[in-house]
Amino acid sequence: MTLDDDEVARVLASLAPAPPPAAEGVVAAALATRRPGRSVHVSRPASPLEVLRDRIADFAEAVAAIDGDGWARRAAPYPWTVHQLVAHLAAIEAYVAHLVGIPGFPPPLESAHDHLAMTEPSVQAAPLVPPEVTVAQWHATATTVADHVEAGGPDALRTRVGFHGIDLSLRSLLILRGFELWTHADDIRRATGRDVVDPPADVVHTMSALSVGALPLLVPTAAPRTARLVLSGAGGGAWTIGIGGPAGDEPDVEVLADAVDWCRLASRRLDPGDLDATVDGDRSLLADVYAAAQAMAF
Amino acid sequence: MTAILTAPVPAPGVTSPPMGTWARDLPDREIAARLCAGDERALARVVEYHGRLVTSLVRRLTGDAGAAEEVAQEVFVTLWTRPERFDPDLGSLRTFLAVLARRRAIDWLRRQDRARRRDEAVSDTTAAVADDTAEHVTRRSEQERVRRAVAELPGDQRRAIELAYFAGLSSREVADALAIPEGTAKSRLRLGLARLARSLAPSSEVTA
């Protein structure tokens, strides 16, 4: 007697399926080989100083490509020209130089608590000098700040500064400077008809981590809540944060979004409604999370 | 103004729950993005959903329960450490895991074969005394017959049979894994089954 096809199939299928592996053990073994919470494309997050230097170089590249009437174009979302935007940044760099104690940089004359108002005199004076002079002034001050911080060693990053009246570590300030330089480099690229440029993965990861890390301090809550952010793409990562208390076992809201998009949302260059995100959970908490992320943008 | 940004940046993943469930199924594309981002909850989900597939495939290929656990862990560790190797545009995660499991199982068999040859070269040739029960021996014998029969199939048919019956893939998934039309996959499965039927027939036939 021979076996027909169905019987052979039954013989094959009759071999008892093996039990599944113990999931917790498998996950633990996997996590021992690659730490969770960081994109596979990030072997080491950029240090705050590396973020700053990388973004200084990027901004320098963005302005080096401007010619002709590019300087006079409007740098949206501001009412300023591209030249005036650079003057704004030059004034901010001078303010930061004062905060970190570099000689020759006096305190601002007024409006130190207002990021935009503080630089208005410099912005209005920009047309009096060639754009190249303003760029050189910005670059010289920015690199002086970076060199000064680097000379101070790792301990210097723990120094506290009052940036527009907000108490920050120097570590956080350097990353925020990186955020601003990236944002305005792309503002200038858009104004002059060029594509925006994403930072390297290690830089994006450090910026994302700062943005997510600040959320517990900024999201209003009447009771402890838990949010999880999974940021995809080259500079992404995964974070579970406790808001108003320690993080719980299960998040009340979880967001999956691209890391670069998240950073652009945090810089107010992407509206929450335009963020391509997959969301599970409490949408009202999500709205608070988005608002808090954008609250960091000056 | 309230001090902000004073909290230290949380270590990624430190406070994440070890296992989590979503109220919805996760598309393979989303799983791929999460794994690349370092989302360990997504990894746990993959192990829960596909663990049995992987261990069953490995056990059937190797005939060894211990190998199933060991190789299954290798498969999921590989997925976690090199998630970018899974491209959802090229096929399903299930197919990717089945193909990876098959390769790792074959590697395991080769390692065992090399070890056995080394042992045979330096030890006595006295056969080990098995303490298996009769039922266990019978089952292992049946499995061994089937495995030998499958191993003797032509390569194209063998690969299709292994993926369909040892890995539990549909004919569509077998076709994707082997990069062939679905009709060709079905044909290989049909021919493979027919050949197995002949080779697994009893050696003597009762004639009326």
Coordinates of C-alpha atoms in Angstrom, one line a residue:
Chain A
M1 CA 0.0 0.0 0.0
T2 CA 1.4 3.4 -1.0
L3 CA 0.7 6.7 0.7
D4 CA -1.1 9.3 -1.2
D5 CA -0.2 13.0 -1.1
D6 CA -2.7 13.8 1.6
E7 CA -1.3 11.1 3.9
V8 CA 2.2 12.2 3.3
A9 CA 1.2 15.7 4.2
R10 CA -0.4 14.4 7.3
V11 CA 2.8 12.6 8.2
L12 CA 4.8 15.7 7.8
A13 CA 2.3 17.8 9.8
S14 CA 2.0 15.2 12.5
L15 CA 5.5 15.8 13.7
A16 CA 4.7 17.6 16.9
P17 CA 5.4 21.3 16.8
A18 CA 8.1 22.4 19.2
P19 CA 7.2 24.6 22.1
P20 CA 8.0 28.2 21.5
P21 CA 11.2 29.6 23.2
A22 CA 10.9 31.2 26.5
A23 CA 10.4 34.8 25.3
E24 CA 11.8 36.6 28.3
G25 CA 15.0 34.6 28.1
V26 CA 15.4 35.2 24.3
V27 CA 14.7 38.9 24.7
A28 CA 17.2 39.1 27.6
A29 CA 19.9 37.4 25.5
A30 CA 19.2 39.7 22.6
L31 CA 19.4 42.9 24.8
A32 CA 22.7 41.7 26.1
T33 CA 24.1 42.0 22.5
R34 CA 22.6 45.3 21.6
R35 CA 21.4 47.8 24.0
P36 CA 17.8 48.9 23.7
G37 CA 16.6 52.4 23.1
R38 CA 19.1 53.4 20.4
S39 CA 18.9 53.2 16.7
V40 CA 21.0 50.4 15.2
H41 CA 22.6 53.1 13.0
V42 CA 24.0 54.9 16.0
S43 CA 27.1 53.3 17.4
R44 CA 27.8 56.2 19.8
P45 CA 25.6 59.3 20.3
A46 CA 27.3 62.5 19.5
S47 CA 28.5 64.4 22.5
P48 CA 27.1 67.9 23.1
L49 CA 30.2 69.5 21.8
E50 CA 30.2 67.3 18.8
V51 CA 26.6 68.3 18.1
L52 CA 27.6 72.0 18.3
R53 CA 30.6 71.7 16.1
D54 CA 28.7 69.6 13.6
R55 CA 25.9 72.2 13.4
I56 CA 28.4 75.1 13.2
A57 CA 29.9 73.4 10.1
D58 CA 26.5 72.8 8.6
F59 CA 25.4 76.4 9.1
A60 CA 28.7 77.6 7.6
E61 CA 28.0 75.4 4.6
A62 CA 24.5 76.7 4.3
V63 CA 25.5 80.4 4.2
A64 CA 28.6 79.8 2.0
A65 CA 26.3 78.8 -0.8
I66 CA 24.4 82.0 -0.8
D67 CA 25.1 84.5 -3.6
G68 CA 23.4 87.4 -5.3
D69 CA 20.0 88.3 -4.0
G70 CA 19.9 85.3 -1.7
W71 CA 20.9 87.5 1.2
A72 CA 17.8 89.7 0.7
R73 CA 15.3 86.9 0.6
R74 CA 12.9 86.6 3.5
A75 CA 13.8 83.9 6.0
A76 CA 10.4 82.5 6.9
P77 CA 8.9 82.2 9.5
Y78 CA 10.6 85.5 10.5
P79 CA 10.0 88.9 9.0
W80 CA 13.8 89.1 8.6
T81 CA 16.0 88.7 5.5
V82 CA 18.5 85.9 5.4
H83 CA 21.2 88.4 6.3
Q84 CA 19.3 89.5 9.3
L85 CA 18.7 85.9 10.4
V86 CA 22.5 85.5 10.4
A87 CA 22.8 88.7 12.4
H88 CA 20.3 87.3 14.9
L89 CA 22.4 84.2 15.3
A90 CA 25.6 86.2 15.7
A91 CA 24.0 88.1 18.5
I92 CA 22.9 84.9 20.2
E93 CA 26.4 83.5 20.0
A94 CA 27.7 86.7 21.6
Y95 CA 25.2 86.2 24.4
V96 CA 26.2 82.6 24.9
A97 CA 29.9 83.7 25.0
H98 CA 29.0 86.1 27.8
L99 CA 27.1 83.3 29.7
V100 CA 30.1 80.9 29.6
G101 CA 32.4 83.7 30.8
I102 CA 34.5 84.5 27.7
P103 CA 36.1 87.9 28.2
G104 CA 35.1 90.6 25.8
F105 CA 31.5 89.7 25.6
P106 CA 29.4 92.0 27.7
P107 CA 25.8 91.2 28.8
P108 CA 23.0 92.1 26.5
L109 CA 21.8 95.7 26.8
E110 CA 18.1 94.7 27.2
S111 CA 15.5 92.0 26.8
A112 CA 17.8 89.2 27.9
H113 CA 14.7 87.1 28.7
D114 CA 13.4 87.3 25.2
H115 CA 15.2 85.3 22.6
L116 CA 14.0 87.4 19.6
A117 CA 13.7 90.8 21.2
M118 CA 17.2 90.6 22.6
T119 CA 18.8 90.5 19.1
E120 CA 16.6 93.1 17.5
P121 CA 19.2 95.8 17.6
S122 CA 21.7 93.5 15.8
V123 CA 19.0 92.4 13.3
Q124 CA 18.1 96.0 12.4
A125 CA 21.8 97.0 12.0
A126 CA 22.6 94.1 9.7
P127 CA 22.1 96.0 6.4
L128 CA 24.9 98.4 7.5
V129 CA 27.6 95.8 6.9
P130 CA 28.2 93.3 4.1
P131 CA 26.7 89.8 4.7
E132 CA 30.2 88.3 4.7
V133 CA 31.1 90.4 7.6
T134 CA 28.1 89.2 9.6
V135 CA 28.8 85.6 8.7
A136 CA 32.4 86.0 9.8
Q137 CA 31.3 87.5 13.1
W138 CA 28.9 84.7 13.7
H139 CA 31.4 82.0 12.9
A140 CA 34.2 83.5 14.9
T141 CA 32.0 83.8 18.0
A142 CA 30.5 80.3 17.6
T143 CA 33.8 78.6 17.3
T144 CA 35.2 80.7 20.2
V145 CA 32.4 79.3 22.4
A146 CA 33.0 75.8 21.2
D147 CA 36.8 76.1 21.8
H148 CA 36.2 77.6 25.3
V149 CA 33.8 74.8 26.3
E150 CA 36.2 72.2 25.0
A151 CA 39.1 73.7 27.0
G152 CA 37.0 73.5 30.1
G153 CA 36.9 69.7 29.9
P154 CA 34.0 67.3 30.6
D155 CA 33.2 68.8 34.0
A156 CA 32.4 72.1 32.3
L157 CA 29.3 70.6 30.9
R158 CA 27.8 70.5 34.3
T159 CA 28.1 74.2 34.7
R160 CA 24.7 75.9 35.1
V161 CA 23.8 78.9 33.0
G162 CA 20.7 81.1 32.9
F163 CA 19.8 81.2 29.2
H164 CA 17.0 83.8 28.8
G165 CA 16.3 83.3 32.5
I166 CA 16.0 79.5 32.2
D167 CA 18.3 77.4 34.3
L168 CA 20.2 75.0 32.1
S169 CA 23.2 72.8 32.2
L170 CA 25.9 73.8 29.7
R171 CA 25.4 70.3 28.3
S172 CA 21.8 71.0 27.5
L173 CA 22.6 74.5 26.2
L174 CA 25.1 73.2 23.6
I175 CA 22.5 70.8 22.3
L176 CA 19.9 73.5 22.1
R177 CA 22.4 75.6 20.2
G178 CA 22.7 72.7 17.8
F179 CA 19.0 72.6 17.4
E180 CA 18.9 76.3 16.6
L181 CA 21.7 76.2 14.1
W182 CA 20.1 73.2 12.3
T183 CA 16.8 74.9 12.2
H184 CA 18.1 78.2 10.8
A185 CA 20.4 76.5 8.4
D186 CA 17.3 74.8 6.9
D187 CA 15.4 78.1 7.1
I188 CA 18.1 79.7 4.9
R189 CA 18.2 76.7 2.6
R190 CA 14.5 76.9 2.0
A191 CA 14.6 80.7 1.6
T192 CA 17.3 80.3 -1.1
G193 CA 15.6 77.5 -2.9
R194 CA 17.6 74.5 -1.6
D195 CA 16.6 71.3 0.0
V196 CA 16.9 70.9 3.7
V197 CA 19.7 68.6 5.0
D198 CA 19.4 66.1 7.8
P199 CA 22.2 65.9 10.4
P200 CA 24.1 62.7 10.9
A201 CA 22.4 59.9 12.8
D202 CA 24.6 60.3 16.0
V203 CA 23.7 64.0 16.1
V204 CA 20.0 63.4 15.6
H205 CA 20.0 60.9 18.3
T206 CA 21.5 63.2 20.9
M207 CA 19.0 66.0 19.9
S208 CA 16.1 63.6 20.1
A209 CA 17.2 62.4 23.5
L210 CA 17.3 65.9 24.9
S211 CA 13.9 66.7 23.5
V212 CA 12.4 63.6 25.0
G213 CA 14.2 64.0 28.2
A214 CA 12.7 67.4 28.8
L215 CA 9.1 66.2 28.4
P216 CA 8.5 65.1 32.0
L217 CA 9.3 68.7 33.1
L218 CA 7.0 70.3 30.5
V219 CA 3.9 68.1 30.2
P220 CA 1.2 69.1 32.6
T221 CA -0.5 66.3 34.5
A222 CA -2.8 65.9 37.4
A223 CA -1.8 62.2 37.9
P224 CA 1.2 60.1 37.0
R225 CA 1.2 59.1 33.3
T226 CA 3.5 57.2 31.1
A227 CA 4.4 58.0 27.5
R228 CA 6.5 56.0 25.1
L229 CA 8.2 57.5 22.1
V230 CA 9.8 55.3 19.5
L231 CA 11.6 57.5 16.9
S232 CA 12.6 55.7 13.8
G233 CA 15.2 56.4 11.2
A234 CA 18.9 56.7 11.4
G235 CA 19.1 58.8 14.5
G236 CA 16.2 57.3 16.4
G237 CA 15.7 55.5 19.6
A238 CA 13.0 54.4 22.1
W239 CA 12.2 56.0 25.4
T240 CA 9.6 55.4 28.1
I241 CA 9.1 58.4 30.2
G242 CA 7.2 59.0 33.4
I243 CA 5.2 62.2 33.6
G244 CA 4.3 63.3 37.1
G245 CA 5.8 60.2 38.6
P246 CA 7.8 57.1 37.7
A247 CA 7.0 55.4 34.4
G248 CA 4.4 52.7 34.6
D249 CA 4.6 49.2 33.1
E250 CA 2.3 50.1 30.2
P251 CA 2.4 53.5 28.4
D252 CA -0.8 55.6 28.4
V253 CA 0.3 56.8 25.0
E254 CA 2.8 55.6 22.5
V255 CA 4.1 57.4 19.4
L256 CA 6.1 56.0 16.6
A257 CA 7.5 58.7 14.3
D258 CA 10.6 59.6 12.4
A259 CA 13.3 61.0 14.5
V260 CA 14.2 63.9 12.2
D261 CA 10.5 64.8 11.9
W262 CA 10.2 64.7 15.7
C263 CA 13.1 67.2 15.9
R264 CA 11.5 69.4 13.3
L265 CA 8.3 69.3 15.3
A266 CA 10.3 70.3 18.4
S267 CA 11.8 73.2 16.5
R268 CA 8.3 74.3 15.4
R269 CA 9.1 73.6 11.8
L270 CA 6.5 70.8 11.6
D271 CA 3.0 71.1 13.0
P272 CA 1.7 68.2 15.1
G273 CA -1.0 67.7 12.6
D274 CA 1.5 67.2 9.9
L275 CA 3.6 64.7 11.8
D276 CA 3.4 61.2 10.2
A277 CA 3.0 59.2 13.4
T278 CA 1.5 56.0 14.5
V279 CA -0.3 56.5 17.8
D280 CA -1.7 54.1 20.4
G281 CA -3.5 55.4 23.5
D282 CA -4.5 58.6 25.1
R283 CA -4.8 61.3 22.4
S284 CA -5.3 64.1 24.8
L285 CA -2.0 63.2 26.5
L286 CA -0.5 63.0 23.1
A287 CA -1.5 66.6 22.4
D288 CA 0.1 67.7 25.7
V289 CA 3.3 65.8 24.7
Y290 CA 3.5 67.6 21.3
A291 CA 2.9 71.0 22.9
A292 CA 5.6 70.3 25.5
A293 CA 8.0 69.3 22.8
Q294 CA 7.4 72.5 21.0
A295 CA 7.7 74.6 24.2
M296 CA 11.5 74.1 24.1
A297 CA 11.7 76.1 20.9
F298 CA 12.6 79.7 21.5
Chain B
M1 CA 10.8 81.4 35.2
T2 CA 10.6 77.7 36.1
A3 CA 13.8 75.9 35.6
I4 CA 13.6 73.5 32.8
L5 CA 15.9 71.1 31.1
T6 CA 17.5 70.3 34.4
A7 CA 16.6 66.7 34.5
P8 CA 19.3 64.3 33.3
V9 CA 18.5 62.6 30.0
P10 CA 17.0 59.3 30.8
A11 CA 18.9 56.3 29.7
P12 CA 17.1 54.9 26.7
G13 CA 14.9 51.9 27.4
V14 CA 15.8 51.7 31.1
T15 CA 12.2 52.1 32.3
S16 CA 10.5 50.2 29.5
P17 CA 8.3 47.3 30.4
P18 CA 9.8 43.9 29.5
M19 CA 6.7 42.7 27.6
G20 CA 4.0 44.8 26.1
T21 CA 1.0 44.3 24.0
W22 CA -0.6 46.5 21.5
A23 CA -4.3 46.5 20.9
R24 CA -3.6 46.1 17.1
D25 CA -1.5 43.9 14.9
L26 CA 1.7 45.4 13.9
P27 CA 2.5 45.5 10.2
D28 CA 5.9 44.1 9.3
R29 CA 7.0 47.6 8.1
E30 CA 6.3 49.0 11.5
I31 CA 8.0 46.1 13.3
A32 CA 11.1 46.7 11.1
A33 CA 11.2 50.4 12.0
R34 CA 10.7 49.6 15.7
L35 CA 13.4 47.0 15.8
C36 CA 15.9 49.4 14.1
A37 CA 15.0 52.1 16.6
G38 CA 15.8 49.7 19.5
D39 CA 12.3 49.0 20.6
E40 CA 12.6 46.0 22.8
R41 CA 8.8 45.7 23.2
A42 CA 8.6 45.1 19.5
L43 CA 11.2 42.3 19.8
A44 CA 9.2 40.7 22.6
R45 CA 6.2 40.8 20.3
V46 CA 8.0 39.2 17.5
V47 CA 9.3 36.4 19.7
E48 CA 5.8 35.8 21.1
Y49 CA 4.3 35.7 17.6
H50 CA 6.9 33.8 15.7
G51 CA 8.8 31.8 18.3
R52 CA 6.9 28.6 17.8
L53 CA 7.4 28.8 14.0
V54 CA 11.1 29.1 14.5
T55 CA 11.5 26.4 17.1
S56 CA 9.3 24.0 15.1
L57 CA 11.2 24.5 12.0
V58 CA 14.6 24.0 13.7
R59 CA 13.5 21.0 15.6
R60 CA 12.2 19.3 12.4
L61 CA 15.4 20.1 10.6
T62 CA 17.7 19.0 13.3
G63 CA 15.6 16.4 15.2
D64 CA 17.0 17.9 18.4
A65 CA 14.9 19.8 21.0
G66 CA 17.9 21.4 22.5
A67 CA 19.0 22.7 19.2
A68 CA 15.5 24.2 18.7
E69 CA 15.9 26.4 21.8
E70 CA 19.6 27.3 21.0
V71 CA 19.1 28.1 17.4
A72 CA 15.8 29.9 18.0
Q73 CA 17.7 32.2 20.3
E74 CA 20.3 32.8 17.7
V75 CA 17.7 33.7 15.1
F76 CA 16.0 36.3 17.3
V77 CA 19.3 37.7 18.6
T78 CA 20.4 38.1 14.9
L79 CA 17.1 39.9 14.1
W80 CA 17.7 42.3 17.0
T81 CA 21.4 43.0 16.3
R82 CA 21.0 43.3 12.6
P83 CA 17.3 44.4 12.1
E84 CA 18.2 46.3 9.0
R85 CA 18.7 43.0 7.2
F86 CA 14.9 42.5 7.2
D87 CA 13.5 44.4 4.3
P88 CA 9.7 44.4 4.3
D89 CA 9.7 45.2 0.6
L90 CA 11.2 41.9 -0.1
G91 CA 8.9 39.6 1.9
S92 CA 7.2 39.0 5.2
L93 CA 8.9 38.9 8.5
R94 CA 7.6 35.3 8.9
T95 CA 9.4 34.3 5.7
F96 CA 12.5 36.1 6.7
L97 CA 12.6 34.3 10.1
A98 CA 11.9 30.9 8.5
V99 CA 14.7 31.3 6.0
L100 CA 17.1 32.5 8.7
A101 CA 16.0 29.6 11.0
R102 CA 16.7 27.1 8.2
R103 CA 20.2 28.5 7.6
R104 CA 21.0 28.5 11.3
A105 CA 19.7 24.9 11.7
I106 CA 21.9 23.8 8.8
D107 CA 24.9 25.5 10.4
W108 CA 24.0 23.7 13.7
L109 CA 23.9 20.4 11.9
R110 CA 27.3 21.0 10.3
R111 CA 28.8 21.9 13.6
Q112 CA 27.4 18.7 15.1
D113 CA 28.7 16.7 12.2
R114 CA 32.2 18.2 12.6
A115 CA 32.1 17.5 16.4
R116 CA 30.9 13.9 15.8
R117 CA 33.7 13.3 13.4
R118 CA 36.3 14.6 15.9
D119 CA 34.8 12.4 18.6
E120 CA 34.8 9.3 16.4
A121 CA 38.4 9.9 15.6
V122 CA 39.6 9.8 19.2
S123 CA 37.1 7.6 21.0
D124 CA 36.1 4.0 21.0
T125 CA 33.7 2.8 18.4
T126 CA 31.4 1.3 21.0
A127 CA 28.0 2.5 20.4
A128 CA 26.3 4.5 23.1
V129 CA 23.5 2.7 24.9
A130 CA 20.3 4.6 24.4
D131 CA 17.9 4.7 27.4
D132 CA 15.0 6.1 25.3
T133 CA 11.6 4.5 25.8
A134 CA 10.3 2.4 23.0
E135 CA 7.8 5.1 22.1
H136 CA 10.5 7.7 21.8
V137 CA 12.6 5.4 19.7
T138 CA 9.6 4.8 17.4
R139 CA 8.8 8.5 17.0
R140 CA 12.4 9.4 16.4
S141 CA 12.6 6.6 13.8
E142 CA 9.5 7.9 12.0
Q143 CA 10.9 11.4 12.0
E144 CA 14.2 10.2 10.8
R145 CA 12.5 8.3 7.9
V146 CA 10.7 11.5 6.9
R147 CA 13.8 13.6 7.2
R148 CA 15.8 11.2 5.1
A149 CA 13.1 11.0 2.5
V150 CA 13.0 14.8 2.4
A151 CA 16.7 15.1 2.2
E152 CA 16.7 12.8 -0.9
L153 CA 14.3 15.0 -2.8
P154 CA 15.7 17.1 -5.7
G155 CA 16.9 20.4 -4.3
D156 CA 14.0 22.5 -5.6
Q157 CA 11.4 20.2 -4.2
R158 CA 13.2 19.7 -0.9
R159 CA 13.5 23.5 -0.2
A160 CA 9.8 24.0 -1.1
I161 CA 8.7 21.1 1.2
E162 CA 10.8 22.3 4.1
L163 CA 9.4 25.8 3.9
A164 CA 5.8 24.7 3.5
Y165 CA 5.7 21.8 6.0
F166 CA 8.5 22.4 8.4
A167 CA 8.1 26.2 8.5
G168 CA 4.4 26.3 7.9
L169 CA 4.6 28.8 5.1
S170 CA 1.8 29.2 2.6
S171 CA 2.5 28.5 -1.1
R172 CA 2.5 32.3 -1.6
E173 CA 5.2 32.7 1.1
V174 CA 7.2 29.8 -0.3
A175 CA 7.1 31.4 -3.7
D176 CA 8.3 34.7 -2.2
A177 CA 11.1 33.0 -0.2
L178 CA 12.4 31.2 -3.2
A179 CA 11.8 34.0 -5.7
I180 CA 9.6 31.9 -8.0
P181 CA 6.1 32.2 -9.3
E182 CA 3.4 30.8 -7.0
G183 CA 2.4 28.3 -9.6
T184 CA 6.0 27.0 -9.7
A185 CA 6.0 26.7 -5.9
K186 CA 2.8 24.7 -6.0
S187 CA 4.1 22.5 -8.7
R188 CA 7.3 21.7 -6.7
L189 CA 5.3 21.0 -3.6
R190 CA 3.0 18.6 -5.5
L191 CA 5.9 16.8 -7.1
G192 CA 7.8 16.6 -3.8
L193 CA 4.8 15.2 -2.0
A194 CA 4.3 12.6 -4.7
R195 CA 7.9 11.5 -4.5
L196 CA 7.8 11.4 -0.7
A197 CA 4.7 9.2 -0.9
R198 CA 6.6 6.7 -3.1
S199 CA 9.7 6.7 -0.9
L200 CA 7.8 6.4 2.4
A201 CA 5.7 3.5 1.2
P202 CA 6.2 0.2 3.1
S203 CA 9.0 -1.9 1.6
S204 CA 6.7 -4.9 1.0
E205 CA 3.2 -4.8 -0.4
V206 CA 0.4 -7.2 0.4
T207 CA -1.1 -8.5 -2.8
A208 CA -4.5 -9.9 -3.0

